[in-house]
mmCIF file of C-alpha atoms and ligand atoms in Angstrom:
data_model
loop_
_atom_site.group_PDB
_atom_site.id
_atom_site.type_symbol
_atom_site.label_atom_id
_atom_site.label_comp_id
_atom_site.label_asym_id
_atom_site.label_seq_id
_atom_site.Cartn_x
_atom_site.Cartn_y
_atom_site.Cartn_z
ATOM 1 C CA LEU A 1365 126.229 103.043 148.406
ATOM 2 C CA ASN A 1366 129.542 101.576 147.465
ATOM 3 C CA GLU A 1367 129.199 99.081 150.302
ATOM 4 C CA LYS A 1368 125.800 98.102 149.039
ATOM 5 C CA LYS A 1369 127.160 97.660 145.507
ATOM 6 C CA GLN A 1370 129.860 95.380 146.871
ATOM 7 C CA ILE A 1371 127.315 93.205 148.802
ATOM 8 C CA ILE A 1372 125.205 92.876 145.616
ATOM 9 C CA ARG A 1373 128.165 92.047 143.378
ATOM 10 C CA LYS A 1374 129.229 89.223 145.705
ATOM 11 C CA THR A 1375 125.922 87.428 145.304
ATOM 12 C CA GLY A 1376 126.577 86.864 141.603
ATOM 13 C CA ILE A 1377 122.826 86.743 141.085
ATOM 14 C CA LEU A 1378 121.839 90.315 141.626
ATOM 15 C CA GLU A 1379 123.064 93.263 139.509
ATOM 16 C CA PHE A 1380 123.092 96.824 140.678
ATOM 17 C CA ILE A 1381 121.654 99.069 137.933
ATOM 18 C CA ASP A 1382 123.129 102.452 137.844
ATOM 19 C CA SER A 1383 120.755 104.484 135.711
ATOM 20 C CA LYS A 1384 120.559 108.253 135.139
ATOM 21 C CA LEU A 1385 117.344 107.856 133.202
ATOM 22 C CA ASN A 1386 114.151 109.411 134.547
ATOM 23 C CA LEU A 1387 110.471 109.135 133.749
ATOM 24 C CA GLN A 1388 110.685 111.973 131.225
ATOM 25 C CA ASP A 1389 112.742 109.537 129.078
ATOM 26 C CA VAL A 1390 109.714 107.339 128.721
ATOM 27 C CA GLY A 1391 107.257 108.355 126.002
ATOM 28 C CA GLY A 1392 103.650 107.777 126.702
ATOM 29 C CA LEU A 1393 102.568 105.228 129.354
ATOM 30 C CA SER A 1394 100.972 108.111 131.276
ATOM 31 C CA THR A 1395 98.762 105.933 133.562
ATOM 32 C CA LEU A 1396 101.786 103.909 134.666
ATOM 33 C CA LYS A 1397 103.914 107.005 135.206
ATOM 34 C CA LYS A 1398 101.128 108.689 137.235
ATOM 35 C CA TRP A 1399 100.796 105.567 139.387
ATOM 36 C CA LEU A 1400 104.513 105.587 140.045
ATOM 37 C CA ASP A 1401 104.740 109.280 140.607
ATOM 38 C CA LEU A 1402 101.944 109.090 143.193
ATOM 39 C CA ARG A 1403 103.908 106.581 145.185
ATOM 40 C CA SER A 1404 107.337 108.291 144.981
ATOM 41 C CA HIS A 1405 107.326 109.367 148.634
ATOM 42 C CA CYS A 1406 105.617 106.257 150.036
ATOM 43 C CA PHE A 1407 108.825 104.731 151.353
ATOM 44 C CA GLU A 1408 109.753 107.748 153.439
ATOM 45 C CA LYS A 1409 109.441 107.998 157.206
ATOM 46 C CA LYS A 1410 106.710 110.641 156.962
ATOM 47 C CA ALA A 1411 104.626 108.214 154.877
ATOM 48 C CA LYS A 1412 104.907 105.535 157.528
ATOM 49 C CA SER A 1413 103.786 107.912 160.255
ATOM 50 C CA PHE A 1414 100.869 108.914 158.078
ATOM 51 C CA GLY A 1415 99.812 105.298 158.148
ATOM 52 C CA ILE A 1416 100.949 104.319 154.688
ATOM 53 C CA LEU A 1417 102.120 100.763 154.115
ATOM 54 C CA PRO A 1418 105.081 100.622 151.640
ATOM 55 C CA PRO A 1419 103.838 99.546 148.145
ATOM 56 C CA LYS A 1420 104.526 95.870 147.484
ATOM 57 C CA GLY A 1421 105.156 95.828 143.819
ATOM 58 C CA LEU A 1422 103.811 95.839 140.324
ATOM 59 C CA LEU A 1423 103.840 93.418 137.354
ATOM 60 C CA LEU A 1424 104.377 94.956 133.964
ATOM 61 C CA THR A 1425 103.451 92.794 131.074
ATOM 62 C CA GLY A 1426 102.890 93.422 127.381
ATOM 63 C CA VAL A 1427 104.297 93.840 123.931
ATOM 64 C CA PRO A 1428 108.189 93.514 123.707
ATOM 65 C CA GLY A 1429 110.097 96.708 123.186
ATOM 66 C CA CYS A 1430 107.483 99.116 124.515
ATOM 67 C CA GLY A 1431 109.270 100.368 127.525
ATOM 68 C CA LYS A 1432 108.999 97.841 130.364
ATOM 69 C CA SER A 1433 112.656 97.625 131.101
ATOM 70 C CA LEU A 1434 113.088 101.286 130.420
ATOM 71 C CA THR A 1435 110.507 102.144 133.033
ATOM 72 C CA ALA A 1436 112.148 99.840 135.592
ATOM 73 C CA LYS A 1437 115.413 101.828 135.121
ATOM 74 C CA CYS A 1438 113.677 105.189 135.378
ATOM 75 C CA VAL A 1439 111.731 104.437 138.539
ATOM 76 C CA SER A 1440 114.938 104.140 140.495
ATOM 77 C CA SER A 1441 115.939 107.787 139.936
ATOM 78 C CA ALA A 1442 112.278 108.880 140.245
ATOM 79 C CA TRP A 1443 112.066 107.331 143.668
ATOM 80 C CA ASN A 1444 115.633 107.805 144.615
ATOM 81 C CA MET A 1445 116.050 104.189 145.529
ATOM 82 C CA PRO A 1446 118.659 101.622 144.471
ATOM 83 C CA LEU A 1447 117.585 99.278 141.716
ATOM 84 C CA LEU A 1448 118.626 95.577 141.800
ATOM 85 C CA ARG A 1449 118.081 93.380 138.831
ATOM 86 C CA LEU A 1450 117.393 89.732 139.534
ATOM 87 C CA ASP A 1451 118.396 87.472 136.758
ATOM 88 C CA MET A 1452 116.058 84.473 136.988
ATOM 89 C CA GLY A 1453 118.365 82.553 134.638
ATOM 90 C CA LYS A 1454 121.208 82.738 137.161
ATOM 91 C CA ILE A 1455 118.969 81.428 139.934
ATOM 92 C CA PHE A 1456 118.569 78.142 138.057
ATOM 93 C CA GLN A 1457 122.198 77.881 136.939
ATOM 94 C CA GLY A 1458 123.293 76.059 140.127
ATOM 95 C CA ILE A 1459 123.571 72.355 140.561
ATOM 96 C CA GLY A 1460 121.214 70.297 142.835
ATOM 97 C CA GLY A 1461 119.514 72.245 145.646
ATOM 98 C CA SER A 1462 121.208 75.499 144.950
ATOM 99 C CA SER A 1463 118.452 77.152 143.001
ATOM 100 C CA GLU A 1464 116.425 77.390 146.171
ATOM 101 C CA SER A 1465 119.361 78.792 148.121
ATOM 102 C CA ASN A 1466 120.074 81.193 145.316
ATOM 103 C CA ILE A 1467 116.585 82.704 145.467
ATOM 104 C CA ARG A 1468 116.781 82.888 149.307
ATOM 105 C CA LEU A 1469 120.082 84.633 149.091
ATOM 106 C CA ALA A 1470 118.799 87.121 146.500
ATOM 107 C CA LEU A 1471 115.749 87.998 148.640
ATOM 108 C CA LYS A 1472 117.777 88.208 151.828
ATOM 109 C CA THR A 1473 120.264 90.580 150.063
ATOM 110 C CA ALA A 1474 117.413 92.748 148.768
ATOM 111 C CA GLU A 1475 116.053 92.989 152.302
ATOM 112 C CA ALA A 1476 119.481 93.948 153.641
ATOM 113 C CA ILE A 1477 119.831 96.723 151.063
ATOM 114 C CA SER A 1478 116.210 98.001 151.467
ATOM 115 C CA PRO A 1479 114.556 100.351 150.841
ATOM 116 C CA CYS A 1480 115.181 99.300 147.323
ATOM 117 C CA ILE A 1481 113.521 98.182 144.093
ATOM 118 C CA LEU A 1482 113.917 94.565 143.133
ATOM 119 C CA TRP A 1483 113.514 94.241 139.379
ATOM 120 C CA ILE A 1484 112.615 90.692 138.342
ATOM 121 C CA ASP A 1485 113.132 90.778 134.591
ATOM 122 C CA GLU A 1486 111.176 88.349 132.419
ATOM 123 C CA ILE A 1487 109.846 86.541 135.460
ATOM 124 C CA GLU A 1488 108.114 84.021 133.247
ATOM 125 C CA LYS A 1489 111.457 82.535 132.108
ATOM 126 C CA GLY A 1490 112.252 81.182 135.585
ATOM 127 C CA LEU A 1491 108.767 80.268 136.565
ATOM 128 C CA SER A 1492 107.319 78.588 133.504
ATOM 129 C CA GLY A 1493 108.082 75.126 134.857
ATOM 130 C CA SER A 1494 106.386 75.878 138.176
ATOM 131 C CA ASN A 1495 102.889 74.976 137.018
ATOM 132 C CA GLY A 1496 103.553 71.355 136.453
ATOM 133 C CA GLY A 1497 105.247 70.786 133.121
ATOM 134 C CA GLY A 1498 108.741 71.969 134.066
ATOM 135 C CA GLY A 1499 110.318 68.475 134.189
ATOM 136 C CA ASP A 1500 113.008 69.871 136.528
ATOM 137 C CA GLY A 1501 112.158 67.661 139.547
ATOM 138 C CA GLY A 1502 110.107 70.410 141.074
ATOM 139 C CA THR A 1503 112.857 72.939 141.490
ATOM 140 C CA SER A 1504 111.045 75.754 139.785
ATOM 141 C CA THR A 1505 107.943 75.021 141.889
ATOM 142 C CA ARG A 1506 109.936 75.375 145.018
ATOM 143 C CA VAL A 1507 111.743 78.490 143.797
ATOM 144 C CA PHE A 1508 108.343 80.042 142.820
ATOM 145 C CA GLY A 1509 106.874 78.989 146.238
ATOM 146 C CA THR A 1510 109.741 80.733 148.025
ATOM 147 C CA LEU A 1511 109.184 83.905 146.001
ATOM 148 C CA LEU A 1512 105.438 83.877 146.509
ATOM 149 C CA THR A 1513 105.644 83.293 150.272
ATOM 150 C CA TRP A 1514 108.198 86.060 150.566
ATOM 151 C CA MET A 1515 106.036 88.462 148.549
ATOM 152 C CA GLN A 1516 103.096 87.682 150.773
ATOM 153 C CA GLU A 1517 104.979 87.987 154.078
ATOM 154 C CA LYS A 1518 107.723 90.565 153.499
ATOM 155 C CA THR A 1519 107.624 93.568 155.810
ATOM 156 C CA SER A 1520 110.819 95.200 154.692
ATOM 157 C CA PRO A 1521 110.440 97.993 152.107
ATOM 158 C CA VAL A 1522 111.446 96.085 148.985
ATOM 159 C CA PHE A 1523 109.375 97.097 145.965
ATOM 160 C CA VAL A 1524 109.093 94.290 143.454
ATOM 161 C CA PHE A 1525 109.103 95.465 139.832
ATOM 162 C CA ALA A 1526 108.394 92.341 137.811
ATOM 163 C CA THR A 1527 108.317 92.345 134.037
ATOM 164 C CA ALA A 1528 106.970 89.580 131.753
ATOM 165 C CA ASN A 1529 106.533 89.305 128.039
ATOM 166 C CA ASN A 1530 104.506 86.059 128.073
ATOM 167 C CA ILE A 1531 101.687 85.801 130.584
ATOM 168 C CA ASN A 1532 100.930 82.219 129.497
ATOM 169 C CA GLY A 1533 104.070 81.103 131.316
ATOM 170 C CA LEU A 1534 102.973 82.647 134.577
ATOM 171 C CA PRO A 1535 101.241 80.575 137.235
ATOM 172 C CA PRO A 1536 97.789 81.938 138.134
ATOM 173 C CA GLU A 1537 98.747 82.326 141.809
ATOM 174 C CA LEU A 1538 101.132 85.128 140.777
ATOM 175 C CA LEU A 1539 98.423 86.988 138.961
ATOM 176 C CA ARG A 1540 95.931 86.669 141.741
ATOM 177 C CA LYS A 1541 94.619 89.994 143.088
ATOM 178 C CA GLY A 1542 96.592 91.214 146.075
ATOM 179 C CA ARG A 1543 99.914 89.664 145.106
ATOM 180 C CA PHE A 1544 101.042 92.794 143.289
ATOM 181 C CA ASP A 1545 99.544 96.202 144.007
ATOM 182 C CA GLU A 1546 98.763 96.452 140.328
ATOM 183 C CA ILE A 1547 99.229 94.558 136.977
ATOM 184 C CA PHE A 1548 99.869 96.847 134.038
ATOM 185 C CA PHE A 1549 99.693 95.937 130.401
ATOM 186 C CA VAL A 1550 101.921 97.933 128.076
ATOM 187 C CA ASP A 1551 100.513 98.097 124.551
ATOM 188 C CA PHE A 1552 101.902 99.345 121.260
ATOM 189 C CA PRO A 1553 102.142 103.170 121.464
ATOM 190 C CA SER A 1554 99.300 105.367 120.263
ATOM 191 C CA LEU A 1555 99.752 108.150 117.696
ATOM 192 C CA GLU A 1556 100.456 110.683 120.439
ATOM 193 C CA GLU A 1557 102.797 108.311 122.198
ATOM 194 C CA ARG A 1558 104.725 107.572 119.001
ATOM 195 C CA ARG A 1559 105.150 111.266 118.409
ATOM 196 C CA LYS A 1560 106.573 111.713 121.931
ATOM 197 C CA ILE A 1561 108.926 108.617 121.640
ATOM 198 C CA LEU A 1562 110.288 109.938 118.323
ATOM 199 C CA GLU A 1563 110.754 113.328 119.949
ATOM 200 C CA ILE A 1564 112.790 111.732 122.753
ATOM 201 C CA HIS A 1565 115.053 109.782 120.454
ATOM 202 C CA ILE A 1566 115.615 112.591 117.859
ATOM 203 C CA SER A 1567 116.379 114.959 120.732
ATOM 204 C CA LYS A 1568 119.062 112.594 121.978
ATOM 205 C CA LEU A 1569 120.877 113.134 118.616
ATOM 206 C CA LYS A 1570 121.035 116.892 119.398
ATOM 207 C CA ARG A 1571 119.203 117.760 116.196
ATOM 208 C CA ASP A 1572 116.895 120.734 115.940
ATOM 209 C CA LEU A 1573 113.394 119.290 116.402
ATOM 210 C CA SER A 1574 111.861 122.097 114.214
ATOM 211 C CA ASN A 1575 113.449 120.432 111.177
ATOM 212 C CA PHE A 1576 111.162 117.476 111.636
ATOM 213 C CA ASP A 1577 107.388 117.122 111.185
ATOM 214 C CA LEU A 1578 106.771 114.835 114.145
ATOM 215 C CA ASP A 1579 103.082 114.511 113.414
ATOM 216 C CA LYS A 1580 103.827 113.197 109.967
ATOM 217 C CA LEU A 1581 106.516 110.812 111.307
ATOM 218 C CA ALA A 1582 104.127 109.502 114.007
ATOM 219 C CA LYS A 1583 101.487 108.851 111.298
ATOM 220 C CA LEU A 1584 104.122 107.137 109.060
ATOM 221 C CA SER A 1585 105.019 104.790 111.868
ATOM 222 C CA GLY A 1586 101.480 103.438 112.131
ATOM 223 C CA GLU A 1587 98.423 102.303 110.337
ATOM 224 C CA GLU A 1588 98.871 104.839 107.544
ATOM 225 C CA LYS A 1589 101.936 102.928 106.413
ATOM 226 C CA PHE A 1590 101.353 99.368 107.688
ATOM 227 C CA GLY A 1591 97.636 98.895 107.660
ATOM 228 C CA LYS A 1592 95.029 98.235 110.327
ATOM 229 C CA ASP A 1593 96.223 97.691 113.894
ATOM 230 C CA VAL A 1594 99.917 97.657 112.951
ATOM 231 C CA VAL A 1595 102.146 100.239 114.482
ATOM 232 C CA LEU A 1596 105.852 100.407 115.401
ATOM 233 C CA ALA A 1597 106.860 99.532 119.042
ATOM 234 C CA GLY A 1598 109.011 101.943 121.028
ATOM 235 C CA ALA A 1599 112.202 99.946 120.384
ATOM 236 C CA GLU A 1600 111.399 99.925 116.650
ATOM 237 C CA LEU A 1601 110.839 103.686 116.653
ATOM 238 C CA GLU A 1602 114.241 104.022 118.249
ATOM 239 C CA ALA A 1603 115.821 101.726 115.596
ATOM 240 C CA TRP A 1604 114.097 103.738 112.837
ATOM 241 C CA VAL A 1605 115.656 106.917 114.135
ATOM 242 C CA ALA A 1606 119.108 105.161 114.213
ATOM 243 C CA ASP A 1607 118.598 103.766 110.726
ATOM 244 C CA SER A 1608 117.700 107.155 109.382
ATOM 245 C CA LEU A 1609 120.806 108.711 110.943
ATOM 246 C CA ILE A 1610 122.976 106.153 109.125
ATOM 247 C CA GLU A 1611 121.090 106.934 105.905
ATOM 248 C CA ALA A 1612 121.901 110.601 106.337
ATOM 249 C CA PHE A 1613 125.571 109.801 107.101
ATOM 250 C CA SER A 1614 125.855 107.645 104.010
ATOM 251 C CA ARG A 1615 124.513 110.573 101.946
ATOM 252 C CA LYS A 1616 127.188 112.788 103.485
ATOM 253 C CA ILE A 1617 130.130 110.484 102.760
ATOM 254 C CA ASN A 1618 128.892 109.847 99.274
ATOM 255 C CA GLY A 1619 129.274 113.383 98.167
ATOM 256 C CA ASP A 1620 126.550 115.505 99.681
ATOM 257 C CA SER A 1621 128.830 117.261 102.251
ATOM 258 C CA ASN A 1622 125.957 119.283 103.738
ATOM 259 C CA ALA A 1623 123.746 116.248 104.320
ATOM 260 C CA ASP A 1624 122.159 115.844 107.749
ATOM 261 C CA LEU A 1625 119.354 113.840 109.239
ATOM 262 C CA SER A 1626 116.118 114.941 107.410
ATOM 263 C CA MET A 1627 112.507 113.895 106.861
ATOM 264 C CA GLN A 1628 113.716 112.372 103.580
ATOM 265 C CA ASP A 1629 115.856 109.809 105.508
ATOM 266 C CA PHE A 1630 112.938 108.758 107.644
ATOM 267 C CA GLU A 1631 110.742 108.354 104.521
ATOM 268 C CA THR A 1632 113.377 106.149 102.843
ATOM 269 C CA THR A 1633 114.230 103.891 105.781
ATOM 270 C CA ILE A 1634 110.590 103.259 106.832
ATOM 271 C CA ASN A 1635 110.206 101.161 103.665
ATOM 272 C CA ARG A 1636 112.833 98.665 104.927
ATOM 273 C CA LEU A 1637 111.006 98.013 108.198
ATOM 274 C CA VAL A 1638 108.917 94.967 108.829
ATOM 275 C CA PRO A 1639 107.027 95.683 112.053
ATOM 276 C CA MET A 1640 106.938 93.039 114.772
ATOM 277 C CA GLY A 1641 103.153 93.867 115.147
ATOM 278 C CA GLN A 1642 102.714 92.599 111.599
ATOM 279 C CA MET A 1643 104.617 89.354 112.004
ATOM 280 C CA ARG A 1644 103.087 88.443 115.371
ATOM 281 C CA LYS A 1645 99.603 89.961 114.978
ATOM 282 C CA ASP A 1646 97.568 87.022 116.264
ATOM 283 C CA GLU A 1647 99.753 86.699 119.364
ATOM 284 C CA PHE A 1648 99.232 90.296 120.264
ATOM 285 C CA ILE A 1649 95.431 90.179 119.723
ATOM 286 C CA LYS A 1650 95.339 87.381 122.310
ATOM 287 C CA LEU A 1651 97.548 89.209 124.704
ATOM 288 C CA ARG A 1652 95.355 92.297 124.450
ATOM 289 C CA GLN A 1653 92.233 90.170 125.125
ATOM 290 C CA TRP A 1654 93.868 88.856 128.248
ATOM 291 C CA ALA A 1655 94.890 92.350 129.317
ATOM 292 C CA ASN A 1656 91.360 93.724 128.919
ATOM 293 C CA ASP A 1657 90.176 91.395 131.698
ATOM 294 C CA ASN A 1658 93.227 91.251 133.907
ATOM 295 C CA ALA A 1659 95.298 94.410 133.786
ATOM 296 C CA VAL A 1660 95.264 98.147 133.787
HETATM 297 P P1 LIG B 2868 111.664 93.489 126.160
HETATM 298 O O1 LIG B 2868 110.589 92.726 126.959
HETATM 299 O O2 LIG B 2868 111.852 92.949 124.714
HETATM 300 O O3 LIG B 2868 112.837 93.710 126.900
HETATM 301 P P2 LIG B 2868 110.641 96.088 126.918
HETATM 302 O O4 LIG B 2868 109.204 96.382 126.918
HETATM 303 O O5 LIG B 2868 111.350 95.897 128.240
HETATM 304 O O6 LIG B 2868 110.926 94.834 125.906
HETATM 305 P P3 LIG B 2868 112.544 98.215 126.564
HETATM 306 O O7 LIG B 2868 113.814 97.311 126.784
HETATM 307 O O8 LIG B 2868 112.119 99.040 127.676
HETATM 308 O O9 LIG B 2868 111.370 97.224 126.088
HETATM 309 O O10 LIG B 2868 112.752 99.035 125.239
HETATM 310 C C1 LIG B 2868 113.830 98.973 124.362
HETATM 311 C C2 LIG B 2868 114.289 100.346 124.032
HETATM 312 O O11 LIG B 2868 113.351 100.939 123.155
HETATM 313 C C3 LIG B 2868 114.395 101.254 125.208
HETATM 314 O O12 LIG B 2868 115.726 101.204 125.829
HETATM 315 C C4 LIG B 2868 114.109 102.638 124.602
HETATM 316 O O13 LIG B 2868 115.322 103.224 124.035
HETATM 317 C C5 LIG B 2868 113.166 102.322 123.476
HETATM 318 N N1 LIG B 2868 111.759 102.470 123.968
HETATM 319 C C6 LIG B 2868 110.831 101.570 124.136
HETATM 320 N N2 LIG B 2868 109.703 102.056 124.587
HETATM 321 C C7 LIG B 2868 109.925 103.384 124.723
HETATM 322 C C8 LIG B 2868 109.092 104.420 125.231
HETATM 323 N N3 LIG B 2868 107.839 104.322 125.631
HETATM 324 N N4 LIG B 2868 109.728 105.721 125.326
HETATM 325 C C9 LIG B 2868 110.984 105.938 124.871
HETATM 326 N N5 LIG B 2868 111.794 104.940 124.376
HETATM 327 C C10 LIG B 2868 111.230 103.676 124.363
#
């Protein structure tokens, strides 16, 4: 493993992600987790002799802060495979023809390390110029072409885990059926999912969960507080927990020596939050419409 880490570090483009997280750290997203769980042994020798082809990859798109990157980190321990993060920005940092050699080097390295998971984070950032308007002399088109051809032809067990926030930047060829095994859309969390996410983050603080009315908190983080169709994203729920902890701490240092995180802190801090879902409502409605036709 150490040798593999060395090889990856030398490329300067790939990053080895050492994560101890597992799928229980992701609240909700049950369809995605089931899909991943079902494939957890598909890279093993016994799967091959059973006639199974190694899964090619998936594309995860959706609302920011709802667990796409988190899931990428968790799948590595769930599948017991190394996770390499490909930084598309770094691919394009070279001068002249080196973007193309960078992508080839990244893909060759992933193959050498395989079986592994290649996490292409915010894939749209690197590829948005590849459908014509890039103005980069065709570099992004060629990089994209190399990536697509590789994805089509690869035989080594490299699972591509691509994440994207903005599907408008993605060339249609990438979204075509068959390129990825599946395209998932990650939406804002439902009431039950918000409850679970809050439970995960409060538990991390080593507080007694029985002191908190999670059902009430889940409701407070949604339509009840913010109005129709507006709920907090996973990252916002995490930030709400952190804010409430600071609130409790400030009560403690301001004289209430027995103060600890309580429902009262959550009820105070929620009033300071302006949900992303409220600020970018129209954008998310469009995204959801796209997802209805194109993703799971
Ligand atoms: P972005 O595209 O902005 O990076 P993302 O969808 O990849 O967004 P993450 O980076 O996975 O979002 O989420 C940020 C943080 O929010 C996570 O590290 C995690 O702590 C928390 N979080 C988000 N979604 C969930 C979830 N479903 N369960 C538990 N925690 C979550």
